[in-house]
Coordinates of C-alpha atoms and ligand atoms in Angstrom, one line a residue:
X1278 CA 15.5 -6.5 28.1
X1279 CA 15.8 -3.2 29.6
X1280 CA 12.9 -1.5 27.9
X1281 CA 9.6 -3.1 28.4
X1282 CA 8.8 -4.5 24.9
X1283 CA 5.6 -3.4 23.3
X1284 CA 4.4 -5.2 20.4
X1285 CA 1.1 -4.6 17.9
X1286 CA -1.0 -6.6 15.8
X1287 CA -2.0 -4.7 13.0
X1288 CA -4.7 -5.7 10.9
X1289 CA -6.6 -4.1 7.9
X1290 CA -10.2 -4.6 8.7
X1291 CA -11.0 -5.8 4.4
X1292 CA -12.2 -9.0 5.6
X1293 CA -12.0 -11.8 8.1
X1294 CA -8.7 -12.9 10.2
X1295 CA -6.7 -15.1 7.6
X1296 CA -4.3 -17.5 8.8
X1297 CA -0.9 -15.6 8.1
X1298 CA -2.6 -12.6 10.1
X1299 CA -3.6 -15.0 12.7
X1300 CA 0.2 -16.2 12.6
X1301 CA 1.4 -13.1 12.7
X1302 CA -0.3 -12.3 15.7
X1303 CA 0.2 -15.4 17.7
X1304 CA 4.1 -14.4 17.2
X1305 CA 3.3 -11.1 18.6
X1306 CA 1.4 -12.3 21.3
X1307 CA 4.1 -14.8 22.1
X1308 CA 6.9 -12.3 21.8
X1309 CA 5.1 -10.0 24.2
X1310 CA 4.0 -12.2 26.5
X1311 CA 7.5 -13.9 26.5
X1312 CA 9.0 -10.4 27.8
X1313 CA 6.6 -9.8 29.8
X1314 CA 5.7 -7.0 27.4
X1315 CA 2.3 -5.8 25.9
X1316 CA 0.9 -6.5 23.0
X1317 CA -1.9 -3.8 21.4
X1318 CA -3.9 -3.6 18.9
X1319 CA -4.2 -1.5 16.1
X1320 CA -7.1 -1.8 13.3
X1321 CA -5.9 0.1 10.6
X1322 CA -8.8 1.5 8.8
X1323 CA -7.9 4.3 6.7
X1324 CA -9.2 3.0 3.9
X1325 CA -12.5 4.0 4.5
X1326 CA -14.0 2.6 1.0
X1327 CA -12.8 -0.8 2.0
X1328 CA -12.9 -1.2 6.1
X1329 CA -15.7 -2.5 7.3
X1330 CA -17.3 -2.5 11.2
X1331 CA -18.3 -6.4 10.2
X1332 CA -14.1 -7.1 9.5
X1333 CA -13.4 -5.4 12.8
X1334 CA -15.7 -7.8 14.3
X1335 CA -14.6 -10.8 12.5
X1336 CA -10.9 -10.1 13.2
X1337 CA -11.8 -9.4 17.6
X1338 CA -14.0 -13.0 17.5
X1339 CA -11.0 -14.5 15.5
X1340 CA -8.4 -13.6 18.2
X1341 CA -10.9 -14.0 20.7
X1342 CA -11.3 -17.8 19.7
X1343 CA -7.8 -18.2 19.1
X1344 CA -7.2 -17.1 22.7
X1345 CA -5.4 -14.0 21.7
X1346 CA -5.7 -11.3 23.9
X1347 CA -4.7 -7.7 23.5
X1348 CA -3.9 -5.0 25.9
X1349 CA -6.0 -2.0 26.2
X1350 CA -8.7 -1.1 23.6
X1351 CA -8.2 -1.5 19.9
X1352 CA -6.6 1.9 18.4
X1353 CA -8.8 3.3 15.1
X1354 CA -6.1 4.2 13.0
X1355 CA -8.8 6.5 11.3
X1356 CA -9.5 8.3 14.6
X1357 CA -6.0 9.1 14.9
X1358 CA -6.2 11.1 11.5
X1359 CA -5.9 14.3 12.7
X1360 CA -3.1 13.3 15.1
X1361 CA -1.0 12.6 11.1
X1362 CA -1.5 15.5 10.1
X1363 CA 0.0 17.7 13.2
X1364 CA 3.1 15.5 12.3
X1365 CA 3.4 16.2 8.8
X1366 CA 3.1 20.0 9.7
X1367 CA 5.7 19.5 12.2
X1368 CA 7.6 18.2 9.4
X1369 CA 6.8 20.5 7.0
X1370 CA 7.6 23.0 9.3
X1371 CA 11.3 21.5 10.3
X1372 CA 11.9 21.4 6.7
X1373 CA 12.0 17.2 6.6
X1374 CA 9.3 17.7 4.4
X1375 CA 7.9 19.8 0.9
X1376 CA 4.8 20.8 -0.9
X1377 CA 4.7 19.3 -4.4
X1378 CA 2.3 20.3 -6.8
X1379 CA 3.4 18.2 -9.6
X1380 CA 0.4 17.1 -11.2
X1381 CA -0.9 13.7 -12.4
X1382 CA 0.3 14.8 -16.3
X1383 CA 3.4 15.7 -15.1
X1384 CA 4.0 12.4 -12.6
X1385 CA 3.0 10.4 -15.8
X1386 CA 5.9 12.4 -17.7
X1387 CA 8.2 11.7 -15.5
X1388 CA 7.5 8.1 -15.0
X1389 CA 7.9 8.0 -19.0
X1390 CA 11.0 9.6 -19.2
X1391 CA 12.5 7.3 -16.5
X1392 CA 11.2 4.0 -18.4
X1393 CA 12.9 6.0 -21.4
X1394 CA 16.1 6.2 -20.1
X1395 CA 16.2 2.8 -19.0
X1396 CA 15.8 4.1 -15.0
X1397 CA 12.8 2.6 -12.1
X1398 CA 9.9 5.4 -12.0
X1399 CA 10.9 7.7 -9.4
X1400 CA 9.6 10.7 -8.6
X1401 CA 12.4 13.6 -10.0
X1402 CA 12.5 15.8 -7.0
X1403 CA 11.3 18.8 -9.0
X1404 CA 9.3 20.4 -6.4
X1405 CA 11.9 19.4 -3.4
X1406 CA 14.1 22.3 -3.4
X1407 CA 12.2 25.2 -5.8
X1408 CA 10.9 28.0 -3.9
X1409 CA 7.4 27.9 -2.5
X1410 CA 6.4 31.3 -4.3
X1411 CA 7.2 29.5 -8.0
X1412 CA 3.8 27.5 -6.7
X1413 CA 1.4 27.5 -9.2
X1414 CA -2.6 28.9 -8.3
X1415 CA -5.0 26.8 -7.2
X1416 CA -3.4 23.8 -7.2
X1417 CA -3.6 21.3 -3.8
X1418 CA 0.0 20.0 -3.1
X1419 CA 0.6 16.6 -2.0
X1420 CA 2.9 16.8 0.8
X1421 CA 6.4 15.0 0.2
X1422 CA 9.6 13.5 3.0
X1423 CA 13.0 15.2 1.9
X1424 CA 14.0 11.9 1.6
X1425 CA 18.4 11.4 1.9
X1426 CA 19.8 11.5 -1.6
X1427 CA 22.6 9.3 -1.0
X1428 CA 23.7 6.7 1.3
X1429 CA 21.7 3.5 2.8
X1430 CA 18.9 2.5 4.9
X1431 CA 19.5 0.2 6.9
X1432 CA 16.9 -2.1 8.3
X1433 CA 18.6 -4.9 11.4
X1434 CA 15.5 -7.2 11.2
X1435 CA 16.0 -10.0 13.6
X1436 CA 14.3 -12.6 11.0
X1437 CA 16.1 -11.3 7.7
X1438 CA 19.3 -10.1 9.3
X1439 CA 21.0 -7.0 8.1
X1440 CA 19.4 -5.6 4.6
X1441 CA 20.1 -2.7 3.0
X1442 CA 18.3 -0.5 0.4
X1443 CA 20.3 2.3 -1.6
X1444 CA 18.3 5.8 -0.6
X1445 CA 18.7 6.5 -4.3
X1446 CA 15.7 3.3 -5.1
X1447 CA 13.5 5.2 -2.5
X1448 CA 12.3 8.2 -3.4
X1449 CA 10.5 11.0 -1.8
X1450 CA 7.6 9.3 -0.1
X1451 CA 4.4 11.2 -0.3
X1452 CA 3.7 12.0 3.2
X1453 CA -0.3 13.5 2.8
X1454 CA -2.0 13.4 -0.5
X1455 CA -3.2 16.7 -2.2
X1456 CA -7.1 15.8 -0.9
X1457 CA -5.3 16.4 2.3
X1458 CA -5.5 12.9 3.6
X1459 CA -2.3 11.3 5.1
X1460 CA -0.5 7.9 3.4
X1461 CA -0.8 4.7 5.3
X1462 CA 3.1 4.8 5.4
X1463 CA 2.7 7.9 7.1
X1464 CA 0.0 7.2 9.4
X1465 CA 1.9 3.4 10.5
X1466 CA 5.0 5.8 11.8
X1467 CA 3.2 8.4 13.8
X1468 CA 1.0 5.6 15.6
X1469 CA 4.0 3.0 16.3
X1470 CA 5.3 5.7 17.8
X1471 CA 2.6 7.0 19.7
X1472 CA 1.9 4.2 21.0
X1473 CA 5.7 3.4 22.1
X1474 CA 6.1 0.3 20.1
X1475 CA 9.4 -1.8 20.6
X1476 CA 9.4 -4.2 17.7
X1477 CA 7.5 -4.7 14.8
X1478 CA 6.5 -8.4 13.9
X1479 CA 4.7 -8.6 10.7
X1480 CA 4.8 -10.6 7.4
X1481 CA 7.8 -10.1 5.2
X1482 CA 6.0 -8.5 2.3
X1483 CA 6.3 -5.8 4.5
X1484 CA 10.3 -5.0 4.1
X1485 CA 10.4 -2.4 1.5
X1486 CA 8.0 -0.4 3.8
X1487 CA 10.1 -1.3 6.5
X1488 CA 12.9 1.1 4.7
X1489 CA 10.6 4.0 4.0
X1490 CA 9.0 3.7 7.6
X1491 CA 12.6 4.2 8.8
X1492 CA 13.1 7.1 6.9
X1493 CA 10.0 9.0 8.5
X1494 CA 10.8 7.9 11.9
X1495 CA 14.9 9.2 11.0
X1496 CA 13.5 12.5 9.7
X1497 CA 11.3 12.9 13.0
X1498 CA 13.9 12.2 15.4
X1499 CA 12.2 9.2 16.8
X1500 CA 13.5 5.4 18.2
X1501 CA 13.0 3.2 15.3
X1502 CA 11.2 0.1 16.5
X1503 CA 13.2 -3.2 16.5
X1504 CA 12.2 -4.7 13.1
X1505 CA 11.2 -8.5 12.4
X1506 CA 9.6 -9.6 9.1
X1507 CA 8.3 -13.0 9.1
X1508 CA 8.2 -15.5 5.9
X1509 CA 5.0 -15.6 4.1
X1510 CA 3.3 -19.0 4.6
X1511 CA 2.8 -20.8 1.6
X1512 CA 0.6 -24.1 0.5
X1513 CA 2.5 -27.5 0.7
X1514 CA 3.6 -27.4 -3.2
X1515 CA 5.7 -24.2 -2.0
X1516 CA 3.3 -22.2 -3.9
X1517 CA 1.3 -19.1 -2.7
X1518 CA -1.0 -20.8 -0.2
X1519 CA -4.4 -20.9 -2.1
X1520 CA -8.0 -21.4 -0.4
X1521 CA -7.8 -25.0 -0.9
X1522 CA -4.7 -25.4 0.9
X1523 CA -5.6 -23.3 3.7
X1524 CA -5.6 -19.7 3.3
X1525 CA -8.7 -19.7 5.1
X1526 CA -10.4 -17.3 7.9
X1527 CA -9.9 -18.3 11.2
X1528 CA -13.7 -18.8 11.4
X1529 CA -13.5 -21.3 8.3
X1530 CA -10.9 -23.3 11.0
X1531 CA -13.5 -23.3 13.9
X1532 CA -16.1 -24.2 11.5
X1533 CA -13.9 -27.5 10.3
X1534 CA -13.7 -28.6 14.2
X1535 CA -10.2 -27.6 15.2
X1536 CA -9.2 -26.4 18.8
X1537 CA -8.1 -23.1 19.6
X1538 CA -5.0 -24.5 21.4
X1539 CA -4.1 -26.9 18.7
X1540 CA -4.2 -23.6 16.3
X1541 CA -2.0 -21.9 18.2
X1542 CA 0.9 -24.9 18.8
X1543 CA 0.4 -25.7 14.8
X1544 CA 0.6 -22.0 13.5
X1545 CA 3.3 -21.4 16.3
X1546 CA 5.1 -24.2 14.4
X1547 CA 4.7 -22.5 11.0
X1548 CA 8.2 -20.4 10.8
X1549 CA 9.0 -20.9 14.5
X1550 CA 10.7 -24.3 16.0
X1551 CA 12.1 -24.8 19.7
X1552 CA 14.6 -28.1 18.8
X1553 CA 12.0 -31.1 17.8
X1554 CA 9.7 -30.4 19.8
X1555 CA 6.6 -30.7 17.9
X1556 CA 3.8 -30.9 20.4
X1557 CA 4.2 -27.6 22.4
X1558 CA 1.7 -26.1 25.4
X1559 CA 1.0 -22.4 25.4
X1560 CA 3.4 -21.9 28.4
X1561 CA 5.9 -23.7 26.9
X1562 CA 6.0 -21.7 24.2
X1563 CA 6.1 -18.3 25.6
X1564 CA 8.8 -19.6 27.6
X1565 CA 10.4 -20.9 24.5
X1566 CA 9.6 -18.2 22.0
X1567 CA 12.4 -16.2 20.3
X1568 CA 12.9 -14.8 16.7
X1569 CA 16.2 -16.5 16.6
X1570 CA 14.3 -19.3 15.9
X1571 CA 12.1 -17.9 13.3
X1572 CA 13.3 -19.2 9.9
X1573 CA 13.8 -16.8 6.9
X1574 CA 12.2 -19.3 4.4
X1575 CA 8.5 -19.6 4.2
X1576 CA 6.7 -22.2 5.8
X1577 CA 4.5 -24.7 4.1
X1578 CA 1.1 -25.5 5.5
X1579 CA -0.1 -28.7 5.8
X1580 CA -3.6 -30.1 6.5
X1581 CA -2.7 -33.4 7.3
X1582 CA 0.1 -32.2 10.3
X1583 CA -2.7 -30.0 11.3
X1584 CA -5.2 -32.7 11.9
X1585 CA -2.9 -34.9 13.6
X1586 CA -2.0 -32.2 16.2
X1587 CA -5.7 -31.7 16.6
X1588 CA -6.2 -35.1 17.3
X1589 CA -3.6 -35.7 19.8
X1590 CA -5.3 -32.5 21.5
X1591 CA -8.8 -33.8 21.8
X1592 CA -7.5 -36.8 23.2
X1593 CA -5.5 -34.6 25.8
X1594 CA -8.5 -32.4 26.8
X1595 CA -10.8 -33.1 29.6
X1596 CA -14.1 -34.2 28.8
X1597 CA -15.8 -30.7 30.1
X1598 CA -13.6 -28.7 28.9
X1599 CA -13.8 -30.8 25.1
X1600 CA -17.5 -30.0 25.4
X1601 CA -17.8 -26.4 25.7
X1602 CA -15.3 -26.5 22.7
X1603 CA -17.7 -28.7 21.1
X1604 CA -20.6 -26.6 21.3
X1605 CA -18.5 -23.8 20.3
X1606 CA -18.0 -25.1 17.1
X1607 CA -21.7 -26.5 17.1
X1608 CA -22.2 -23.2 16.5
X1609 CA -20.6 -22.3 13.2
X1610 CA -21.4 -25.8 11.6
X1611 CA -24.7 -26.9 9.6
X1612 CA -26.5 -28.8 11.4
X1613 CA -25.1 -27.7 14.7
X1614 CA -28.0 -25.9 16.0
X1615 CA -30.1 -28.9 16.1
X1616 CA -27.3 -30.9 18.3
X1617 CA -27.4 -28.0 20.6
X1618 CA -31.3 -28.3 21.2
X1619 CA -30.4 -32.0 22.0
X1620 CA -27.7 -31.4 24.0
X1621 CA -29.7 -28.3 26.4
X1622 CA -32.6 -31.3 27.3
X1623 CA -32.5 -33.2 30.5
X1624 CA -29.7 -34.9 31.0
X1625 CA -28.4 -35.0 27.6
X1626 CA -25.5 -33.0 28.6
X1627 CA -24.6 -35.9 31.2
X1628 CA -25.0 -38.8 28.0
X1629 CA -22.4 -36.6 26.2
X1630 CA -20.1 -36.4 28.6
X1631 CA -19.8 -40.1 29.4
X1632 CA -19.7 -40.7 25.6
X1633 CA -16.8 -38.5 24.8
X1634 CA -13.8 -40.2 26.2
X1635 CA -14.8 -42.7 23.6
X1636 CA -15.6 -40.8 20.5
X1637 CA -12.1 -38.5 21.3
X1638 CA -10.0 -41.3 20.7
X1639 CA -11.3 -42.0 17.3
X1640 CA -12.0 -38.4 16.1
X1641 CA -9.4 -35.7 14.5
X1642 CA -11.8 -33.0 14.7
X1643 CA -14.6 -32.0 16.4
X1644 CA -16.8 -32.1 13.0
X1645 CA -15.9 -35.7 13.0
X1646 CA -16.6 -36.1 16.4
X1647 CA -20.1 -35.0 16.0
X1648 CA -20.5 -37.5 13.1
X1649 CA -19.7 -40.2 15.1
X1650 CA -21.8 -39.2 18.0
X1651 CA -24.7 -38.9 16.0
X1652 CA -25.7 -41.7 17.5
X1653 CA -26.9 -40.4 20.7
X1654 CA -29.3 -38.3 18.7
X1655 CA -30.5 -40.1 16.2
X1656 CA -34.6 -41.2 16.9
X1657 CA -35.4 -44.9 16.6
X1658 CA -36.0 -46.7 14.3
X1659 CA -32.6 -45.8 12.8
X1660 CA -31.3 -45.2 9.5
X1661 CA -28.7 -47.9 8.4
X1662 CA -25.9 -46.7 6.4
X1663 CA -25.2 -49.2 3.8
X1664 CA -22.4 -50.8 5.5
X1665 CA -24.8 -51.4 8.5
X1666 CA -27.6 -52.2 6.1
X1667 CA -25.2 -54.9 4.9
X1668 CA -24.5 -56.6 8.3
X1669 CA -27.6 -56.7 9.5
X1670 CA -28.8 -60.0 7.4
X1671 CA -31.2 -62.4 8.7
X1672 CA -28.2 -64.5 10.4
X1673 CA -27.2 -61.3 12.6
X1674 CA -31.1 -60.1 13.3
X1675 CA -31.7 -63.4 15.0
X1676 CA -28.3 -63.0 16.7
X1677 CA -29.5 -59.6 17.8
X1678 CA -32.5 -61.6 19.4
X1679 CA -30.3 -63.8 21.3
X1680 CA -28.3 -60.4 22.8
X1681 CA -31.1 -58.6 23.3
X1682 CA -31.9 -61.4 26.1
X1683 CA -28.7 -62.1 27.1
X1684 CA -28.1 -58.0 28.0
X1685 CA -31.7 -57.5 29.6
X1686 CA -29.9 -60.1 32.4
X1687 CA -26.9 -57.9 32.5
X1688 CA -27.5 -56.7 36.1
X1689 CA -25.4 -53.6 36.2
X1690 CA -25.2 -51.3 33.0
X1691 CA -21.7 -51.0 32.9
X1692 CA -19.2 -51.5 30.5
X1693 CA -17.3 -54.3 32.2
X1694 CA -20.0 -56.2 32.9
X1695 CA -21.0 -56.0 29.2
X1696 CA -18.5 -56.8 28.0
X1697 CA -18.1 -59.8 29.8
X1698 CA -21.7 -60.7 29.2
X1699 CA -20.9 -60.0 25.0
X1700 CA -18.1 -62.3 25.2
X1701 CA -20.2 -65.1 26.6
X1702 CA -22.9 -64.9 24.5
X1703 CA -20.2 -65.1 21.5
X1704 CA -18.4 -68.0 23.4
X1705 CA -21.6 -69.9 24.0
X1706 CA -22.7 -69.2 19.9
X1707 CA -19.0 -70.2 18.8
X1708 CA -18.4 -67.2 17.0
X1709 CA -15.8 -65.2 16.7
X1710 CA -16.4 -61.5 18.7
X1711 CA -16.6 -59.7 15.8
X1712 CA -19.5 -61.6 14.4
X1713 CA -21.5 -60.4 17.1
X1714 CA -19.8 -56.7 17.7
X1715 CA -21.0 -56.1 14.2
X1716 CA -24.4 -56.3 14.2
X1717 CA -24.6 -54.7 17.9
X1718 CA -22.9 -51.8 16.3
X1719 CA -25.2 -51.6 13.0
X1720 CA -28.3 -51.7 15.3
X1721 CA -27.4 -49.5 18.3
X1722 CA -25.5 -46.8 15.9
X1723 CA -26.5 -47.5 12.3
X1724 CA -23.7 -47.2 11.3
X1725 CA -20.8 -49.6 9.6
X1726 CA -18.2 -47.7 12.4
X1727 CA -18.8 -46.5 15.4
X1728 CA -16.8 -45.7 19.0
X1729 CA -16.3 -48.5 21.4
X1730 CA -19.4 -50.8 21.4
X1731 CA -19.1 -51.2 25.3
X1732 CA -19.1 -47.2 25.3
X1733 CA -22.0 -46.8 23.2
X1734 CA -23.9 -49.2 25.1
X1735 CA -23.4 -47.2 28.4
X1736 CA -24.0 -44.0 26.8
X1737 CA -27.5 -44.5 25.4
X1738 CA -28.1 -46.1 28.3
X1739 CA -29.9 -49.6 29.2
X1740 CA -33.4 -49.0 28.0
X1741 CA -32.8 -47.3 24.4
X1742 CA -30.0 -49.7 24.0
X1743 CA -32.5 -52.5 23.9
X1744 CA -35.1 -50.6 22.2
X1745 CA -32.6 -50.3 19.5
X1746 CA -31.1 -54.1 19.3
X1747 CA -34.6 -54.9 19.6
X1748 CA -35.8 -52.6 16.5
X1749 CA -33.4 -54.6 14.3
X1750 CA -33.6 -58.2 16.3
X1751 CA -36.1 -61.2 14.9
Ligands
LIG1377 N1 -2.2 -3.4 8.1 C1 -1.1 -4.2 7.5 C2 -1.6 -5.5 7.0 O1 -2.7 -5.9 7.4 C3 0.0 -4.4 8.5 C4 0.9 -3.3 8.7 C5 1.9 -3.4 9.7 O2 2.0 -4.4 10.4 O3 2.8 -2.5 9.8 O4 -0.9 -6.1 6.2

């Protein structure tokens, strides 16, 4: 691409960083980084009565955990303020724009007589070409574009292709409202320019502005940015994707145990597709990403696809690396706190470490993966769960006698050598090896499932393993 290609992410800072905004991002991000472009970002918070410092902050941690960087510093679209107005003086001045003082009364009248005669509410051009002396006293005008009459807009989006909007359905945007504060619409223009932006990725319920941002940018004389308006995501009934489905905050995702880099190959996947490939690393992906390949129907989330990918990622992460992301997410979950404290004492780290390659087989997410390491935390004498409670009758407590001898002899705590010491001592007792896996499970995890038993045994370690079979044992 000849012209280095500058993208933005442009949130509204209303609340947290949903998942189509997260989307939206990662494909700006992608794009950028694909061209070896920039991607910056922009909080749009105009809206003063509903932007707030604690969404700005939510939206930064949620690219921030998602691995999203931006360049440069975030852009206040609110600081820019008096930067919009200079332009709509410029255009007032150029005669692209005009003073309307139609009041409310008479913007309700006309909207009335429109629905009356069967036409869309569109403003009636009343105060576009009447003299400004006819202007009546005291009145603030709201400053209007002299929008083109007849003739098309045409937006070339590379998503939705070529689509066309009559001039005649968009009427004479209001540029600055009579209180003398700019529109968004306005305001969007004058910074993607500013800020010598390329090509605009954002969700498709953006198109219609699409048109009327074209017509400011026409009226201006400036490059209009390369358009592409990305499908909605919706839930997996093809509805609009409700809370239960997933339209969630990004936080909500790190707080259910999920990976950063499995968010960003599943949401990658939501619209975007490079042939089958289903499991994609970041690097393959911004060499692979293109809008070509962004589809113009909406895509359906889907928890269960979701978890999967997040399971195959646990498994592919290194143990250190799994951990820090662990205690990440320790962080946002109930309960979480206290598995740090455990975690920062001696040597508990160390237990953890040698304990994961066997709980990340088994585990989807890292919430379940704390579940099922609970076991390294839990104080003796355990609680049973009733599946545990169940196997540990009088038969397997005297078989838990028998192993707690047999392992005391074991002479190197490994799981090899415990293993074949288990298998013996079911051999010698004639019992199948689940008879005695069982109730070494209940008693060293109490639980009914657990990792591994030859991985449990090494992570707790040789003494508090037979404190624990011998808790149970008679
Ligand atoms: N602030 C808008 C939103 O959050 C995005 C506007 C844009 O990308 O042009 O929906």
């Amino acid at each position: 691409m000849a012209q280095d290609v500058v993208t933005r992410f442009a949130p509204s800072p209303t609340g947290y960083l949903h998942i189509g905004g997260a989307r939206t991002a990662l494909f700006n991000w992608l794009f950028s980084r694909h061209h070896g472009g920039k991607m910056l970002l922009r909080i749009e918070d105009t809206d003063r009565a509903r932007s707030t410092q604690e969404a700005v902050d939510a939206i930064l941690d949620g690219l921030t955990w998602l691995g999203l960087d931006w360049d440069g510093e975030p852009i206040s679209q609110a600081s820019r303020v008096d930067r919009h107005k200079e332009v709509v003086e410029q255009m007032l001045a150029q005669g692209k724009a005009y003073r309307c003082y139609a009041t409310q009364e008479d913007l309700a009248a006309m909207r009335e007589k429109a629905r009356a005669e069967g036409r869309p509410p569109r403003y009636d051009g009343t105060w576009r070409d009447r003299d400004p002396s006819e202007a009546p006293e005291g009145v603030a005008p709201a400053i209007r574009l002299k929008a083109p009459l007849e003739g098309e807009t045409v937006v070339d989006d590379l998503v939705q292709g070529r689509v066309t909007f009559p001039n005649k359905d968009l009427d004479d945007l209001v540029l600055m409202r009579s209180d003398g504060t700019p529109t968004y619409m306005l305001a969007v223009v004058v910074d993607d320019h500013d800020m010598g932006i390329t090509h605009i990725i954002r969700g498709d319920d953006h198109l219609t502005n699409a048109a009327r941002q074209t017509l400011i940018f026409q009226a201006m004389g400036w490059d209009v940015p390369v358009m592409a308006h990305i499908p909605l995501i919706h839930g997996p009934d093809g509805a609009k994707l409700s809370k239960r489905h997933g339209a969630l905050g990004a936080e909500a995702y790190r707080a259910m145990g999920y990976l950063p880099e499995a968010m960003r190959n599943y949401l990658a996947r939501l619209g975007w597709s490079h042939g089958d490939e289903e499991i994609m690393s970041t690097d393959d992906m911004i060499k692979w990403f293109g809008m070509e390949a962004v589809g113009k129907s909406p895509a359906r989330f889907d928890f269960k696809k979701l978890e999967n990918l997040n399971g195959h990622y646990m498994r592919a992460t290194a143990d250190a690396e799994l951990l820090q992301h662990w205690k990440t997410c320790l962080e946002h979950i109930d309960g979480g706190q206290d598995v740090l404290a455990w975690l920062a004492e001696a040597d508990h780290e160390a237990t953890a470490l040698a304990a994961l390659p066997g709980l990340k087989e088994r585990a989807k997410t890292l919430v379940e993966l704390t579940e099922s390491a609970s076991y390294l935390w839990r104080q003796r004498p355990l609680d049973c769960d009733e599946k545990a409670a169940n196997i540990l009758n009088d038969e397997a407590r005297a078989l838990l006698s028998g192993l707690h001898e047999t392992l005391s002899a074991v002479p190197t705590w490994e799981a090899e050598a415990l293993e074949v010491s288990v298998k013996a001592f079911a051999e010698e007792k004639e019992l199948k090896l689940g008879k005695v896996a069982q109730p070494l499970r209940a008693a060293l995890t109490g639980r009914g499932t657990s990792p591994g038993i030859y991985d449990v045994l090494v992570a707790l370690g040789r003494e508090e393993s037979l404190n624990r079979i011998r808790d149970q044992a008679i």
